[in-house]
Amino acid sequence: MKKKVIAGALAAGAILIAGSAVAADMPARAPMLMKAPPMAVYNWTGCYLDAGAGYGMWNQDHNVTAAVAGSGVPNSFQSIDVTNGGRGWLGRFGAGCDYQVSSSWVVGVFGDYDWMNLKGSLTTQLSTAGGAPTQADETESSAWSAGARIGYLITPTVLTYVDGGYTQTRFDQMNEVTVRGVATGNAFPAHTYQGWFIGSGFEYAFTWLPINGLFVRSEYRYSTYKRDDLMQFNIASGLPAGNAGLGSVLHAQNQVQTITTSLVWRFNWGH
């Protein structure tokens, strides 16, 4: 009986050893590959608020026309053309709405307002006081714009775009002084110029933040304004200044460049 048990055990062992040997000779099974999670799809359709700050520069091309003393003829004298400029910091806030028309393209409309302190100077080659050159501090104090943009999605969370539209800007009153700093008593009034703008920039979604809908935007913008005429006046009386009361007229055209960075909140943004 013992011989039969031992023989059976040896046979079972032989079968197990043979099976192990065959299994060792078989090629190893390739590990199962895990599928990568699908890339999140973001939707840029929605409205937003934005606020930020930046730096700006303006150039002004101008000349002055005036009546020659005793001629009684308006604009009988014209100064040479002069270009002046100014620069400084600005703040911007605005709002808009975008619509994602495909996986790569976004269109939208927007409006924004800039409060500014872009300081420069105005110089002329004549004045009503003996034809001597004059100068004045000149400051661009505000601007607003309304327009549209079209953008291309470099990635689902990075948008590059171009924009353009209508704009107005405000320059403050300019009180004239002589080159030695003596007040002339005359000024050119504050004025709002009208024009158009074009710009470009990019926008990036902070997808790694716990709060959805936060973006950062950087933009360069160029604005140009149509030529306009400003009548010189006497500060004390408010009446036109100049020879025979005909006054001098400043003919000015402005171009403004700004670079801004803003934080954007899309309040109905999702993915």
Steps between C-alpha positions, in 0.01 A plus 500: 500500500782733589664428167183606318474829696865580442465418130191722473675787677801469273274501194314811619829672570627414155185644344538825701866534407424440135221758509729755660765440237251547219371818661854633533557444130187693401547872410402743773163670452531873430367716783165665435548864399295763678322743270594864556212711629344714225616862483255737660301707253450863598224725378583868452138597438381743766530850645767651723626794704862615493725745685869577469775757453765595250719764340417746223661750264348770280632711213335818376564663162384861500535855379339831592330753277439858610424847375798725435480810719303772324393283208154416634514181293454170688766232444724737306806340660583132549773364725731220397385145569614361836481151652476466878438197720420369844501177698392345827295233676136407451231276646237314298173326571247356259255229404416285200357178363662228287363217287705194407401425142717187463770305680757762398324836446341750737323828416375767738401858577619718788531848647751649745595823675848633584576751772837648409773738605708519184689827539685694234543851365366723227738740326413758236713725284288810553269656754273799500748682723758625252525177304727334756494121543281364779461169677249326723459181697272256319342190654291220354263416786252240372387291204230249415472243223241265353577233244521137393764233496580169333728245661672170427548232768865392505399249768159450663605748773711755305334750265684742273293773337476827308243771571387839377225760525400854597663711773492843662764663721508808722788751526489754782519880472843639412604827670766677295824642640800662333824310460609669826196365683301826515124445466349658189146495638386295201413132460375237262187323628458138609383294206369153410642349181330227297670221310556126456731236643658167412673260735619146567564283803459165670289355780583207728266294722613422856370142492720398795325735741211377715282785368366454147482784252817698580719607207790738442514722190781711351436738210671760283270766352556781249244783478490789257269802523380737233647849475306759700509876566526666843436875539739680733321696774578745779485321835367803691223600259431175319497691171709419192856624536729638234535795272183705453313238702526256208693245706752234415391151399688180586465232231591170666499131416586230755624141494506288815666166577427292810614169648279350773468185708160414649334236715185362334210327672264300277195462716328239282810318383512124522656181373 
